[in-house]
Structures are given as C-alpha cells and as structure tokens.
C-alpha cells in the first residue's frame, strides 16, 4: 500500500525567510498530492494540492513541486510570516480498495521566529 | 466545500466513563471519517462511517471501545467508552467533498483523569 514519509518533523525559520517541507511516497500510481495546515485548536485545512500531470503549482507565497520520477513532492513557503506557524501535513491517496480517506505524513511543525 | 460542526470542543472526563462526540455537516455526504490525533502526532484513522451500515474499523480499534452511529447523511457520533488516560487525545471527524478535498471539524480535545 501507499506509504508517505515527511521531513523534517520540526522546522524553525526566521520571519521573511523561506521554508521547505519534503514528502516521499511509495506508490507510483498515486496522482494527487495535497498539503494541509493545522493551526492550534483546529482541524487540518487544505492549503494547496497538485496533480501528477503538472510539476509545480503556485498560490501567492505557497508553492508545491512534484517529482514523479523520484516520487517526492515539496511544499515551499516564501517570505514567511508569523501566521505561517502551524503544523503542516502532506498526504497521498490510498489504494483503490482501501477505506482510508488519505495516507498522511507525520507532520512538520513550522516555527517562524520574529 | 463543507462546514463541519463538532461538539464538544474539549472535555475532561473521569476514567471509566464514556464521552460521545457529535459531528454535523452542512451538506449530505456518503462517508464520514473519524480520526485520533495524539499530541504532536499525525492523524490515525479510527473508522469510516457510511449511512445505513456498520462502521468499518481500522486495525487497533474496535466497536466496543469506539461505537459509531451514522443515522443520516449529515450526522455522526463517536463514543469513547470506558475511558482511560491513554484515550486522552484529539478526536477529529472529516468528510470528503468531491473526489479530493478533505474537510475537518475543529476537533475534540479529550483529557481523561
């Protein structure tokens, strides 16, 4: 079945700098890769996603890149701000016969230092 | 999109008691998902709930401990039974809208003392 690994577990960056979080997946048939942000006391919320027919997608300060050959995808946040502090999860779709909604990475706690 | 209302947002419970968590969605959905999230950890799927059938539980979770109801297409409950301190966690309900995006309730932070 699909397996998703996420690194690093914690990332601390200076405000204004860039942050990059990486995930690898195991199933070459996977075709959809979302990123979720979880703020304290809230459920995860989708911030950006990418499908396997494109290599990069941007939305203002956030971008996701996908390397299908290497089976990894990354979240890039530029010009980080205090409100970017949160836990970020990558995910990938489960196998067809699975009951799973998504296969989740372990999460990255992003800390933005003022 | 979907708006999910989850109640209670937090509770402190005595060991041996049970707590029922409610999840209300503002639209009809086929499947609802219940997760446990231990402090600093990722999301662990407890079970999937379809309306009109018994929930499907993942390895390590059983119906006697986590009974689930799904009386209609907009509502579900998860009960944490006979609680112990090890059940202290955040419990989340989630739904899919379309084929892809997952929407979550704000979570229930449970502390068992």
Coordinates of C-alpha atoms in Angstrom, one line a residue:
Chain A
X1 CA 0.0 0.0 0.0
X2 CA 0.9 3.7 -0.1
X3 CA 3.4 5.0 2.4
X4 CA 4.2 8.6 2.9
X5 CA 7.2 10.0 4.7
X6 CA 7.6 13.6 5.7
X7 CA 10.7 15.6 6.8
X8 CA 11.6 17.5 8.8
X9 CA 9.5 16.9 11.9
X10 CA 10.2 20.5 13.1
X11 CA 11.4 23.5 11.1
X12 CA 12.4 26.8 12.6
X13 CA 13.0 29.7 10.2
X14 CA 13.4 33.5 10.6
X15 CA 10.5 35.6 9.6
X16 CA 10.9 36.6 5.9
X17 CA 12.9 33.5 5.0
X18 CA 11.7 30.6 3.0
X19 CA 10.6 27.2 4.4
X20 CA 10.6 23.9 2.5
X21 CA 9.0 20.7 3.7
X22 CA 9.5 17.4 1.8
X23 CA 7.5 14.2 1.4
X24 CA 8.1 11.0 -0.4
X25 CA 5.6 8.4 -1.4
X26 CA 5.8 4.8 -2.5
X27 CA 3.0 4.1 -4.9
X28 CA 3.9 5.2 -8.4
X29 CA 0.2 5.2 -9.4
X30 CA -0.6 8.0 -7.0
X31 CA -1.8 11.1 -8.8
X32 CA -2.9 13.6 -6.2
X33 CA -0.8 15.2 -3.5
X34 CA -2.4 17.7 -1.1
X35 CA -0.9 19.8 1.7
X36 CA -2.8 20.6 4.8
X37 CA -2.2 23.2 7.5
X38 CA -3.3 22.6 11.1
X39 CA -3.4 25.6 13.4
X40 CA -3.6 25.2 17.2
X41 CA -7.0 24.0 18.3
X42 CA -8.3 23.5 14.8
X43 CA -8.7 20.7 12.3
X44 CA -6.4 20.4 9.2
X45 CA -7.2 22.6 6.3
X46 CA -6.2 22.2 2.7
X47 CA -3.8 24.9 1.5
X48 CA -2.6 23.6 -1.8
X49 CA -2.6 20.5 -3.9
X50 CA -1.0 19.2 -7.1
X51 CA -1.9 16.5 -9.6
X52 CA 0.6 14.3 -11.3
X53 CA 0.2 15.9 -14.7
X54 CA 2.0 19.1 -13.6
X55 CA 5.4 19.6 -11.9
X56 CA 4.7 22.8 -10.0
X57 CA 1.7 24.8 -8.7
X58 CA 1.8 28.2 -7.0
X59 CA -0.6 30.2 -4.9
X60 CA 0.8 33.5 -3.8
X61 CA 3.6 32.7 -1.2
X62 CA 2.9 29.0 -1.3
X63 CA 4.1 26.5 -4.0
X64 CA 4.2 22.7 -4.4
X65 CA 6.6 20.9 -6.6
X66 CA 6.3 17.3 -7.7
X67 CA 9.0 14.9 -9.0
X68 CA 7.2 11.8 -10.2
X69 CA 10.4 10.0 -11.1
X70 CA 11.9 10.4 -7.6
X71 CA 8.4 10.1 -6.0
X72 CA 8.7 13.1 -3.9
X73 CA 6.8 16.4 -3.5
X74 CA 7.6 19.5 -1.6
X75 CA 5.9 22.5 0.0
X76 CA 7.6 25.8 -0.4
X77 CA 6.6 28.9 1.6
X78 CA 8.3 32.1 0.7
X79 CA 8.5 35.4 2.8
X80 CA 7.3 33.6 5.9
X81 CA 5.1 35.4 8.3
X82 CA 4.1 34.7 11.9
X83 CA 0.8 33.4 10.8
X84 CA 2.5 30.6 8.9
X85 CA 3.4 29.0 12.2
X86 CA 1.4 25.7 12.3
X87 CA 1.7 22.0 11.7
X88 CA 1.8 21.0 8.0
X89 CA 0.8 17.6 6.7
X90 CA 1.4 16.1 3.3
X91 CA -0.9 13.3 2.1
X92 CA -1.4 10.9 -0.8
X93 CA -4.4 8.9 -2.0
X94 CA -4.8 5.4 -0.7
X95 CA -5.1 2.2 -2.8
X96 CA -8.3 1.7 -4.6
X97 CA -9.6 -1.0 -2.2
X98 CA -8.6 0.9 0.9
X99 CA -11.1 2.5 3.3
X100 CA -8.6 5.3 4.0
X101 CA -9.5 8.8 3.1
X102 CA -5.8 9.8 2.6
X103 CA -2.5 8.5 3.7
X104 CA -1.0 11.1 5.9
X105 CA 2.6 12.2 6.5
X106 CA 3.9 12.5 10.1
X107 CA 3.6 16.3 10.1
X108 CA 6.0 19.2 10.3
X109 CA 5.8 21.8 13.0
X110 CA 6.8 25.1 11.4
X111 CA 8.0 27.8 13.7
X112 CA 8.5 31.3 12.4
X113 CA 10.9 33.3 14.6
X114 CA 10.3 37.0 14.8
Chain B
X1 CA -16.9 23.0 0.4
X2 CA -18.3 21.7 3.7
X3 CA -18.7 23.2 7.1
X4 CA -18.4 20.7 10.0
X5 CA -19.5 21.4 13.5
X6 CA -18.0 19.1 16.1
X7 CA -19.0 19.1 19.7
X8 CA -17.8 19.3 22.4
X9 CA -14.6 21.1 21.5
X10 CA -13.0 19.9 24.7
X11 CA -13.8 17.8 27.8
X12 CA -12.2 16.5 30.9
X13 CA -13.6 13.1 31.9
X14 CA -13.2 10.7 34.7
X15 CA -11.7 7.3 33.9
X16 CA -14.2 4.6 33.4
X17 CA -16.8 6.9 31.9
X18 CA -17.8 7.4 28.3
X19 CA -18.0 10.5 26.0
X20 CA -20.0 10.9 22.9
X21 CA -18.6 13.3 20.2
X22 CA -21.0 14.7 17.7
X23 CA -20.2 15.7 14.1
X24 CA -22.7 17.7 12.0
X25 CA -22.1 18.5 8.3
X26 CA -23.9 21.3 6.4
X27 CA -24.4 19.0 3.3
X28 CA -25.1 15.4 2.6
X29 CA -22.0 13.2 2.4
X30 CA -21.6 9.5 1.8
X31 CA -18.7 8.8 4.0
X32 CA -17.5 10.3 7.3
X33 CA -14.2 9.6 8.8
X34 CA -13.2 9.6 12.5
X35 CA -9.5 10.2 13.4
X36 CA -7.5 10.2 16.6
X37 CA -4.5 12.6 16.8
X38 CA -2.3 12.1 19.8
X39 CA -0.2 15.1 20.9
X40 CA 2.4 16.1 18.3
X41 CA 1.4 13.2 16.1
X42 CA -0.2 12.6 12.8
X43 CA -3.8 11.6 12.1
X44 CA -4.7 7.9 12.8
X45 CA -7.9 6.7 11.2
X46 CA -10.2 5.1 13.7
X47 CA -13.1 4.1 11.4
X48 CA -15.1 5.0 8.4
X49 CA -18.9 5.5 8.8
X50 CA -21.4 5.1 6.0
X51 CA -25.0 5.9 6.5
X52 CA -27.2 2.7 6.8
X53 CA -24.3 0.3 7.5
X54 CA -21.9 -0.5 10.3
X55 CA -18.8 1.5 10.6
X56 CA -15.5 -0.1 9.3
X57 CA -12.8 0.0 11.9
X58 CA -9.1 0.1 11.3
X59 CA -6.6 -2.2 13.0
X60 CA -6.3 -1.5 16.7
X61 CA -9.8 0.0 17.0
X62 CA -12.9 -2.0 18.0
X63 CA -16.6 -1.2 18.0
X64 CA -17.0 -2.0 21.7
X65 CA -14.5 0.7 22.6
X66 CA -15.4 3.3 19.9
X67 CA -19.1 2.7 18.9
X68 CA -20.1 4.9 16.0
X69 CA -23.6 6.0 14.8
X70 CA -24.5 7.3 11.4
X71 CA -28.2 7.9 11.4
X72 CA -28.3 10.1 8.3
X73 CA -26.2 11.7 5.6
X74 CA -25.3 14.8 7.7
X75 CA -24.6 13.5 11.2
X76 CA -22.4 11.0 13.0
X77 CA -21.3 10.3 16.6
X78 CA -18.2 8.6 18.0
X79 CA -18.3 7.4 21.6
X80 CA -15.1 6.8 23.5
X81 CA -16.1 4.1 26.0
X82 CA -14.7 3.1 29.4
X83 CA -12.1 5.7 29.1
X84 CA -8.6 5.5 30.5
X85 CA -5.8 8.2 30.5
X86 CA -4.4 6.6 27.3
X87 CA -7.5 7.8 25.5
X88 CA -6.5 11.4 26.1
X89 CA -6.2 12.8 22.6
X90 CA -7.8 15.0 19.9
X91 CA -10.6 13.3 18.0
X92 CA -11.5 14.7 14.6
X93 CA -14.3 14.0 12.1
X94 CA -13.8 14.5 8.5
X95 CA -15.7 14.3 5.2
X96 CA -14.8 14.3 1.5
X97 CA -16.3 16.7 -0.9
X98 CA -15.9 15.7 -4.5
X99 CA -13.1 13.2 -5.1
X100 CA -10.3 15.0 -3.3
X101 CA -10.5 17.7 -0.6
X102 CA -11.0 16.5 3.0
X103 CA -12.8 18.9 5.4
X104 CA -12.4 18.6 9.1
X105 CA -14.2 19.6 12.2
X106 CA -12.3 21.7 14.7
X107 CA -11.6 18.6 16.8
X108 CA -12.5 17.5 20.3
X109 CA -9.7 17.7 22.9
X110 CA -10.3 14.9 25.4
X111 CA -8.4 14.6 28.7
X112 CA -9.1 11.6 30.9
X113 CA -8.1 11.9 34.5

